[in-house]
Each structure stands twice: as C-alpha cells, then as structure tokens.
C-alpha cells in the first residue's frame, strides 16, 4: 500500500512568510502529489513566487512547516536536496561562454561535486537530457546565442540532467512568444508524464495553465483562494474571483479545452 508520504511530494501546513509588517504569503496549507503538473496562477503580488522560493528553500518561512518526501524540508542536506529537487528562477543566471552541453552538465554537480569525476553515468544523464529536450543538435552552441525558447529548453535540460523528481519553475515562459510558450510547457508536461515528475510552475496565462497542467492553484493576496482541475477552474465566476475582471469561457471545438477570455 502506498503511504501518503510516498504519494506526496510536498505537505505544507499553515505556511506564512512576512517581511517587515507585510505578509506576502499565508497562512496556507497544501498537499502536492508526485506525477502531477501544478499551475500556480493569480495576479501579480499574490504570493506565487514567494511560495515557490519557500518550496525551493531559497527563503525560510516565518511560520508553518514544509515536509518534502516525508521529511521536514530544513532537515535535508543541501546536496541531498539538490539531487531530488530542481529549481529554475524567474531570472536565470548568466551562462556566458557556456555551450548547451556544458550548461546541461552543471545539473550533475549535486552528484559528483566540484572536484568529483564526471563519469559515464553523468555523461549518460546529460545525453538523455539533451535528447528529451530536443537540444542534441544545439549541444555545441553557446547558450547566449540561442533564441528565447531554445535558451529555456537548455536550462530545462540542465534540470533534467539533475535527475530530480520535483521541478519548481518560476514563470519560465514570461519572456517568450506564444509558439515558444507552447514548446516549453509541452516539454515540461511530457517530462512529467515520462518520468513521473511533480512539477510546480508559476504562470500568468490561465489558458496556458489549463492546457498544460493537471491542477490549477489560485493564490490571491497571499492566500489560497481555490484549486481544482482545469475544467473546474476555467469558469467565468471562478476566473473573475481570481483576476478581478469579468471573464467568459468557451470550449475548443476540436479538443474540448476550456478557454477563458475577458468580456
């Protein structure tokens, strides 16, 4: 029998984050399961990025607890955590002078360390990551010379090479055109299916979130407003509650996908 700790990637209880006199998040409680893609949606300042940073242990909560894979998040040693949890921030660091293959290889750092030997297993994971992200033909290209969508795929290749079971992605499509948004989110969805990954992804566009996520989680003013499947969440009244504008929904005539629009 599968226990709750085996099924859940994260268990979040009464989590809050404050800075000065401002409460940016919480208190919220959530269970996030393995093998699912979660889309965090909501207006700017709703707490989406703060939540992801707390889950990635980039910040410490003011109160409440986060349990990851059945253990308190603070109990994980840094390298141990990096082997199972991959995080891509809104603004990726400079990759000046790095090729796509070299960037992907950085994902193996938690497994061998700065002075460790890069062995056959590491090469296998890098090759597999480049294949899965369709970046093999770009492997010798400099990351800085790539288009926006290609560059995002290169960073995701690094996360795939890391071989983590959870991916945290903070607005990975914010600077991309529609074609590249579709490309990157389709890739993330496919990786989740193939590898059973838990993916938590911050998105601004509810239609893209509904198209590529198993469940949508809406935050508002730092609180959990509502959560549900795309069909449950893509409802005019629900969307108005999230974004504060009158919205309607129609269904794609071929796929049945719900699509929201501002009225």
C-alpha atoms as a printed R data frame, in Angstrom:
    type eleno elety resid chain resno       x      y       z
1   ATOM     1    CA   UNK     A     1   0.000  0.000   0.000
2   ATOM     2    CA   UNK     A     2   1.292  3.485  -0.872
3   ATOM     3    CA   UNK     A     3   1.508  5.817   2.113
4   ATOM     4    CA   UNK     A     4   0.609  9.495   1.985
5   ATOM     5    CA   UNK     A     5   4.287 10.393   2.359
6   ATOM     6    CA   UNK     A     6   5.137  8.223  -0.638
7   ATOM     7    CA   UNK     A     7   2.428  9.862  -2.756
8   ATOM     8    CA   UNK     A     8   3.001 13.467  -1.678
9   ATOM     9    CA   UNK     A     9   5.995 15.450  -2.842
10  ATOM    10    CA   UNK     A    10   5.137 18.332  -0.503
11  ATOM    11    CA   UNK     A    11   2.939 18.666   2.558
12  ATOM    12    CA   UNK     A    12   2.501 22.309   3.513
13  ATOM    13    CA   UNK     A    13   0.913 23.276   6.813
14  ATOM    14    CA   UNK     A    14  -0.038 26.812   7.923
15  ATOM    15    CA   UNK     A    15   2.834 28.274   5.904
16  ATOM    16    CA   UNK     A    16   3.450 32.020   6.130
17  ATOM    17    CA   UNK     A    17   6.118 34.464   5.009
18  ATOM    18    CA   UNK     A    18   6.330 38.034   6.241
19  ATOM    19    CA   UNK     A    19   8.787 40.842   5.646
20  ATOM    20    CA   UNK     A    20   8.599 43.812   7.959
21  ATOM    21    CA   UNK     A    21   4.914 44.404   8.575
22  ATOM    22    CA   UNK     A    22   3.822 42.881   5.251
23  ATOM    23    CA   UNK     A    23   2.547 39.330   4.960
24  ATOM    24    CA   UNK     A    24   3.455 38.124   1.460
25  ATOM    25    CA   UNK     A    25   2.092 34.621   1.891
26  ATOM    26    CA   UNK     A    26  -0.177 32.655   4.113
27  ATOM    27    CA   UNK     A    27  -1.109 31.032   6.155
28  ATOM    28    CA   UNK     A    28  -1.754 28.304   3.591
29  ATOM    29    CA   UNK     A    29  -1.894 24.510   3.694
30  ATOM    30    CA   UNK     A    30  -1.470 22.272   0.637
31  ATOM    31    CA   UNK     A    31  -0.706 18.727  -0.405
32  ATOM    32    CA   UNK     A    32   1.148 18.358  -3.706
33  ATOM    33    CA   UNK     A    33   1.381 14.882  -5.199
34  ATOM    34    CA   UNK     A    34   4.001 13.200  -7.327
35  ATOM    35    CA   UNK     A    35   3.413 12.682 -11.043
36  ATOM    36    CA   UNK     A    36   1.303 15.832 -11.490
37  ATOM    37    CA   UNK     A    37   1.814 19.262 -13.035
38  ATOM    38    CA   UNK     A    38   0.522 22.088 -10.841
39  ATOM    39    CA   UNK     A    39  -0.012 25.574 -12.227
40  ATOM    40    CA   UNK     A    40   0.184 28.460  -9.757
41  ATOM    41    CA   UNK     A    41  -1.968 31.306 -11.050
42  ATOM    42    CA   UNK     A    42  -3.090 34.679  -9.743
43  ATOM    43    CA   UNK     A    43  -2.435 38.380 -10.151
44  ATOM    44    CA   UNK     A    44   0.964 39.979  -9.541
45  ATOM    45    CA   UNK     A    45   1.806 40.053  -5.844
46  ATOM    46    CA   UNK     A    46  -0.481 37.141  -4.998
47  ATOM    47    CA   UNK     A    47   2.368 35.114  -3.462
48  ATOM    48    CA   UNK     A    48   3.180 32.675  -6.275
49  ATOM    49    CA   UNK     A    49   6.910 33.383  -6.452
50  ATOM    50    CA   UNK     A    50   7.184 33.514  -2.666
51  ATOM    51    CA   UNK     A    51   5.630 30.060  -2.385
52  ATOM    52    CA   UNK     A    52   7.978 28.587  -4.980
53  ATOM    53    CA   UNK     A    53  11.016 30.127  -3.263
54  ATOM    54    CA   UNK     A    54   9.932 28.632   0.055
55  ATOM    55    CA   UNK     A    55   9.488 25.201  -1.533
56  ATOM    56    CA   UNK     A    56  12.933 25.536  -3.163
57  ATOM    57    CA   UNK     A    57  14.409 26.528   0.229
58  ATOM    58    CA   UNK     A    58  15.593 29.816  -1.235
59  ATOM    59    CA   UNK     A    59  13.813 31.526   1.666
60  ATOM    60    CA   UNK     A    60  12.807 30.369   5.134
61  ATOM    61    CA   UNK     A    61   9.172 30.582   6.239
62  ATOM    62    CA   UNK     A    62   8.138 32.938   9.013
63  ATOM    63    CA   UNK     A    63   5.850 30.247  10.397
64  ATOM    64    CA   UNK     A    64   4.379 26.899   9.450
65  ATOM    65    CA   UNK     A    65   6.034 23.796   8.056
66  ATOM    66    CA   UNK     A    66   7.020 22.243   4.731
67  ATOM    67    CA   UNK     A    67   7.503 18.496   4.538
68  ATOM    68    CA   UNK     A    68   9.259 17.168   1.447
69  ATOM    69    CA   UNK     A    69   9.108 13.436   0.690
70  ATOM    70    CA   UNK     A    70   8.053 12.752   4.257
71  ATOM    71    CA   UNK     A    71  10.847 14.760   5.912
72  ATOM    72    CA   UNK     A    72  10.905 18.358   7.158
73  ATOM    73    CA   UNK     A    73  12.426 20.481   4.404
74  ATOM    74    CA   UNK     A    74  15.089 22.021   6.709
75  ATOM    75    CA   UNK     A    75  16.315 18.504   7.590
76  ATOM    76    CA   UNK     A    76  17.605 17.883   4.061
77  ATOM    77    CA   UNK     A    77  21.314 18.448   3.470
78  ATOM    78    CA   UNK     A    78  21.952 20.850   0.542
79  ATOM    79    CA   UNK     A    79  23.477 18.356  -1.891
80  ATOM    80    CA   UNK     A    80  20.995 15.667  -0.895
81  ATOM    81    CA   UNK     A    81  18.129 18.063  -1.628
82  ATOM    82    CA   UNK     A    82  19.664 19.173  -4.937
83  ATOM    83    CA   UNK     A    83  19.624 15.577  -6.134
84  ATOM    84    CA   UNK     A    84  15.846 15.346  -5.848
85  ATOM    85    CA   UNK     A    85  14.602 18.922  -6.230
86  ATOM    86    CA   UNK     A    86  15.338 21.182  -9.229
87  ATOM    87    CA   UNK     A    87  14.557 24.907  -9.248
88  ATOM    88    CA   UNK     A    88  14.510 27.374 -12.133
89  ATOM    89    CA   UNK     A    89  14.086 31.011 -11.001
90  ATOM    90    CA   UNK     A    90  12.406 33.799 -12.951
91  ATOM    91    CA   UNK     A    91  15.740 35.332 -13.901
92  ATOM    92    CA   UNK     A    92  18.279 32.676 -14.846
93  ATOM    93    CA   UNK     A    93  21.929 33.493 -14.099
94  ATOM    94    CA   UNK     A    94  24.342 34.388 -16.865
95  ATOM    95    CA   UNK     A    95  25.640 31.456 -18.910
96  ATOM    96    CA   UNK     A    96  28.393 33.455 -20.614
97  ATOM    97    CA   UNK     A    97  30.774 31.259 -22.585
98  ATOM    98    CA   UNK     A    98  28.898 28.032 -21.832
99  ATOM    99    CA   UNK     A    99  27.713 25.657 -24.513
100 ATOM   100    CA   UNK     A   100  24.369 23.905 -24.175
101 ATOM   101    CA   UNK     A   101  26.132 20.654 -23.248
102 ATOM   102    CA   UNK     A   102  28.234 22.408 -20.607
103 ATOM   103    CA   UNK     A   103  25.140 24.020 -19.117
104 ATOM   104    CA   UNK     A   104  23.317 20.685 -19.025
105 ATOM   105    CA   UNK     A   105  26.372 19.113 -17.374
106 ATOM   106    CA   UNK     A   106  26.044 21.557 -14.472
107 ATOM   107    CA   UNK     A   107  22.952 19.603 -13.494
108 ATOM   108    CA   UNK     A   108  25.223 16.739 -12.483
109 ATOM   109    CA   UNK     A   109  27.058 18.850  -9.887
110 ATOM   110    CA   UNK     A   110  24.992 17.548  -6.914
111 ATOM   111    CA   UNK     A   111  26.008 14.008  -7.838
112 ATOM   112    CA   UNK     A   112  29.768 14.396  -8.145
113 ATOM   113    CA   UNK     A   113  30.668 17.806  -6.650
114 ATOM   114    CA   UNK     A   114  33.061 20.456  -7.908
115 ATOM   115    CA   UNK     A   115  36.134 18.212  -7.631
116 ATOM   116    CA   UNK     A   116  34.451 14.899  -8.407
117 ATOM   117    CA   UNK     A   117  34.994 12.903 -11.538
118 ATOM   118    CA   UNK     A   118  32.491 13.280 -14.372
119 ATOM   119    CA   UNK     A   119  31.891  9.627 -15.132
120 ATOM   120    CA   UNK     A   120  29.944  7.532 -17.648
121 ATOM   121    CA   UNK     A   121  26.742  7.813 -15.616
122 ATOM   122    CA   UNK     A   122  26.976 11.605 -15.707
123 ATOM   123    CA   UNK     A   123  27.554 11.593 -19.472
124 ATOM   124    CA   UNK     A   124  24.552  9.286 -19.907
125 ATOM   125    CA   UNK     A   125  22.268 11.641 -17.989
126 ATOM   126    CA   UNK     A   126  23.466 14.667 -19.959
127 ATOM   127    CA   UNK     A   127  22.953 12.886 -23.284
128 ATOM   128    CA   UNK     A   128  19.494 11.755 -22.197
129 ATOM   129    CA   UNK     A   129  18.583 15.289 -21.058
130 ATOM   130    CA   UNK     A   130  19.646 16.776 -24.389
131 ATOM   131    CA   UNK     A   131  17.608 14.141 -26.221
132 ATOM   132    CA   UNK     A   132  14.484 14.620 -24.102
133 ATOM   133    CA   UNK     A   133  14.594 18.387 -24.527
134 ATOM   134    CA   UNK     A   134  15.381 18.102 -28.252
135 ATOM   135    CA   UNK     A   135  18.633 20.009 -27.769
136 ATOM   136    CA   UNK     A   136  21.167 17.467 -29.062
137 ATOM   137    CA   UNK     A   137  21.684 19.373 -32.294
138 ATOM   138    CA   UNK     A   138  22.366 22.523 -30.241
139 ATOM   139    CA   UNK     A   139  24.806 20.868 -27.843
140 ATOM   140    CA   UNK     A   140  27.881 22.749 -29.106
141 ATOM   141    CA   UNK     A   141  26.108 26.111 -29.485
142 ATOM   142    CA   UNK     A   142  26.698 28.875 -26.954
143 ATOM   143    CA   UNK     A   143  23.689 29.381 -24.710
144 ATOM   144    CA   UNK     A   144  23.869 33.160 -25.181
145 ATOM   145    CA   UNK     A   145  23.410 32.726 -28.948
146 ATOM   146    CA   UNK     A   146  20.125 30.835 -28.679
147 ATOM   147    CA   UNK     A   147  16.608 32.167 -29.125
148 ATOM   148    CA   UNK     A   148  14.466 32.633 -26.035
149 ATOM   149    CA   UNK     A   149  12.670 29.300 -26.412
150 ATOM   150    CA   UNK     A   150  15.877 27.422 -27.153
151 ATOM   151    CA   UNK     A   151  17.561 29.009 -24.160
152 ATOM   152    CA   UNK     A   152  14.741 27.924 -21.855
153 ATOM   153    CA   UNK     A   153  14.968 24.383 -23.220
154 ATOM   154    CA   UNK     A   154  18.702 24.437 -22.484
155 ATOM   155    CA   UNK     A   155  18.046 25.376 -18.860
156 ATOM   156    CA   UNK     A   156  15.393 22.686 -18.591
157 ATOM   157    CA   UNK     A   157  17.945 20.219 -19.993
158 ATOM   158    CA   UNK     A   158  20.133 21.111 -17.033
159 ATOM   159    CA   UNK     A   159  17.261 20.337 -14.676
160 ATOM   160    CA   UNK     A   160  16.567 17.040 -16.456
161 ATOM   161    CA   UNK     A   161  20.250 16.044 -16.199
162 ATOM   162    CA   UNK     A   162  19.966 16.734 -12.482
163 ATOM   163    CA   UNK     A   163  17.601 13.726 -12.410
164 ATOM   164    CA   UNK     A   164  15.397 15.285  -9.747
165 ATOM   165    CA   UNK     A   165  11.908 14.007  -9.002
166 ATOM   166    CA   UNK     A   166  10.465 17.513  -8.480
167 ATOM   167    CA   UNK     A   167  10.774 20.625 -10.659
168 ATOM   168    CA   UNK     A   168   9.938 24.131  -9.475
169 ATOM   169    CA   UNK     A   169   9.643 26.596 -12.368
170 ATOM   170    CA   UNK     A   170   9.012 30.290 -11.749
171 ATOM   171    CA   UNK     A   171   7.496 31.952 -14.828
172 ATOM   172    CA   UNK     A   172   9.605 30.045 -17.370
173 ATOM   173    CA   UNK     A   173   7.544 31.445 -20.283
174 ATOM   174    CA   UNK     A   174   7.207 35.096 -19.239
175 ATOM   175    CA   UNK     A   175   9.537 36.436 -21.956
176 ATOM   176    CA   UNK     A   176   8.521 34.010 -24.710
177 ATOM   177    CA   UNK     A   177   6.162 34.353 -27.650
178 ATOM   178    CA   UNK     A   178   3.161 32.052 -27.935
179 ATOM   179    CA   UNK     A   179   4.946 29.445 -30.053
180 ATOM   180    CA   UNK     A   180   7.837 29.163 -27.600
181 ATOM   181    CA   UNK     A   181   5.471 29.144 -24.613
182 ATOM   182    CA   UNK     A   182   3.704 26.163 -26.133
183 ATOM   183    CA   UNK     A   183   7.027 24.493 -26.868
184 ATOM   184    CA   UNK     A   184   8.396 24.877 -23.332
185 ATOM   185    CA   UNK     A   185   5.181 23.978 -21.496
186 ATOM   186    CA   UNK     A   186   4.560 21.000 -23.778
187 ATOM   187    CA   UNK     A   187   8.060 19.779 -22.964
188 ATOM   188    CA   UNK     A   188   7.510 20.141 -19.218
189 ATOM   189    CA   UNK     A   189   4.202 18.273 -19.438
190 ATOM   190    CA   UNK     A   190   5.803 15.479 -21.442
191 ATOM   191    CA   UNK     A   191   8.694 15.158 -18.970
192 ATOM   192    CA   UNK     A   192   6.221 14.859 -16.108
193 ATOM   193    CA   UNK     A   193   4.401 12.060 -17.919
194 ATOM   194    CA   UNK     A   194   7.552 10.172 -18.897
195 ATOM   195    CA   UNK     A   195   9.350 10.485 -15.568
196 ATOM   196    CA   UNK     A   196   6.525 10.789 -13.056
197 ATOM   197    CA   UNK     A   197   7.765 14.221 -12.008
198 ATOM   198    CA   UNK     A   198   5.949 16.568  -9.702
199 ATOM   199    CA   UNK     A   199   6.122 19.951 -11.461
200 ATOM   200    CA   UNK     A   200   5.049 23.207  -9.814
201 ATOM   201    CA   UNK     A   201   5.043 26.044 -12.314
202 ATOM   202    CA   UNK     A   202   4.162 29.734 -11.945
203 ATOM   203    CA   UNK     A   203   2.154 31.004 -14.912
204 ATOM   204    CA   UNK     A   204   0.340 34.223 -15.769
205 ATOM   205    CA   UNK     A   205  -1.829 32.935 -18.616
206 ATOM   206    CA   UNK     A   206  -4.714 30.795 -17.275
207 ATOM   207    CA   UNK     A   207  -5.317 29.337 -20.745
208 ATOM   208    CA   UNK     A   208  -1.744 28.023 -20.998
209 ATOM   209    CA   UNK     A   209  -2.019 26.751 -17.434
210 ATOM   210    CA   UNK     A   210  -5.278 24.957 -18.194
211 ATOM   211    CA   UNK     A   211  -3.819 23.445 -21.348
212 ATOM   212    CA   UNK     A   212  -0.682 22.001 -19.761
213 ATOM   213    CA   UNK     A   213  -1.391 21.442 -16.054
214 ATOM   214    CA   UNK     A   214  -3.267 18.704 -14.226
215 ATOM   215    CA   UNK     A   215  -4.400 21.075 -11.500
216 ATOM   216    CA   UNK     A   216  -4.535 24.834 -11.052
217 ATOM   217    CA   UNK     A   217  -3.887 26.519  -7.700
218 ATOM   218    CA   UNK     A   218  -5.046 30.129  -7.402
219 ATOM   219    CA   UNK     A   219  -3.487 32.499  -4.889
220 ATOM   220    CA   UNK     A   220  -4.828 35.939  -4.034
221 ATOM   221    CA   UNK     A   221  -3.234 38.413  -1.643
222 ATOM   222    CA   UNK     A   222  -1.020 35.653  -0.306
223 ATOM   223    CA   UNK     A   223  -3.874 33.283   0.486
224 ATOM   224    CA   UNK     A   224  -5.033 30.078  -1.167
225 ATOM   225    CA   UNK     A   225  -8.177 31.190  -2.994
226 ATOM   226    CA   UNK     A   226  -9.164 27.944  -4.699
227 ATOM   227    CA   UNK     A   227  -7.763 24.925  -6.534
228 ATOM   228    CA   UNK     A   228  -9.100 22.364  -8.978
229 ATOM   229    CA   UNK     A   229  -8.841 20.726 -12.365
230 ATOM   230    CA   UNK     A   230  -8.669 22.959 -15.452
231 ATOM   231    CA   UNK     A   231 -12.356 22.303 -16.199
232 ATOM   232    CA   UNK     A   232 -13.318 23.205 -12.627
233 ATOM   233    CA   UNK     A   233 -11.210 26.368 -12.587
234 ATOM   234    CA   UNK     A   234 -11.947 27.648 -16.098
235 ATOM   235    CA   UNK     A   235 -15.302 29.062 -15.117
236 ATOM   236    CA   UNK     A   236 -16.309 32.690 -15.530
237 ATOM   237    CA   UNK     A   237 -17.162 33.238 -11.859
238 ATOM   238    CA   UNK     A   238 -14.012 31.472 -10.653
239 ATOM   239    CA   UNK     A   239 -11.791 33.429 -13.018
240 ATOM   240    CA   UNK     A   240 -13.419 36.716 -12.010
241 ATOM   241    CA   UNK     A   241 -12.675 35.872  -8.379
242 ATOM   242    CA   UNK     A   242  -9.026 35.215  -9.226
243 ATOM   243    CA   UNK     A   243  -8.277 38.091 -11.587
244 ATOM   244    CA   UNK     A   244 -10.921 40.670 -10.688
245 ATOM   245    CA   UNK     A   245 -12.325 41.161 -14.194
246 ATOM   246    CA   UNK     A   246 -15.408 39.836 -15.967
247 ATOM   247    CA   UNK     A   247 -14.428 36.705 -17.882
248 ATOM   248    CA   UNK     A   248 -16.206 34.176 -20.033
249 ATOM   249    CA   UNK     A   249 -15.224 30.663 -21.105
250 ATOM   250    CA   UNK     A   250 -15.810 28.675 -24.276
251 ATOM   251    CA   UNK     A   251 -14.635 25.218 -25.266
252 ATOM   252    CA   UNK     A   252 -12.341 24.460 -28.169
253 ATOM   253    CA   UNK     A   253 -14.472 22.795 -30.875
254 ATOM   254    CA   UNK     A   254 -11.930 20.023 -31.516
255 ATOM   255    CA   UNK     A   255 -10.161 19.384 -28.206
256 ATOM   256    CA   UNK     A   256 -12.821 20.480 -25.714
257 ATOM   257    CA   UNK     A   257 -10.150 22.537 -23.962
258 ATOM   258    CA   UNK     A   258 -11.695 25.379 -21.880
259 ATOM   259    CA   UNK     A   259 -10.529 28.828 -23.000
260 ATOM   260    CA   UNK     A   260 -11.062 31.964 -20.983
261 ATOM   261    CA   UNK     A   261 -11.486 35.470 -22.346
262 ATOM   262    CA   UNK     A   262 -12.053 38.938 -20.906
263 ATOM   263    CA   UNK     A   263 -15.582 40.175 -21.547
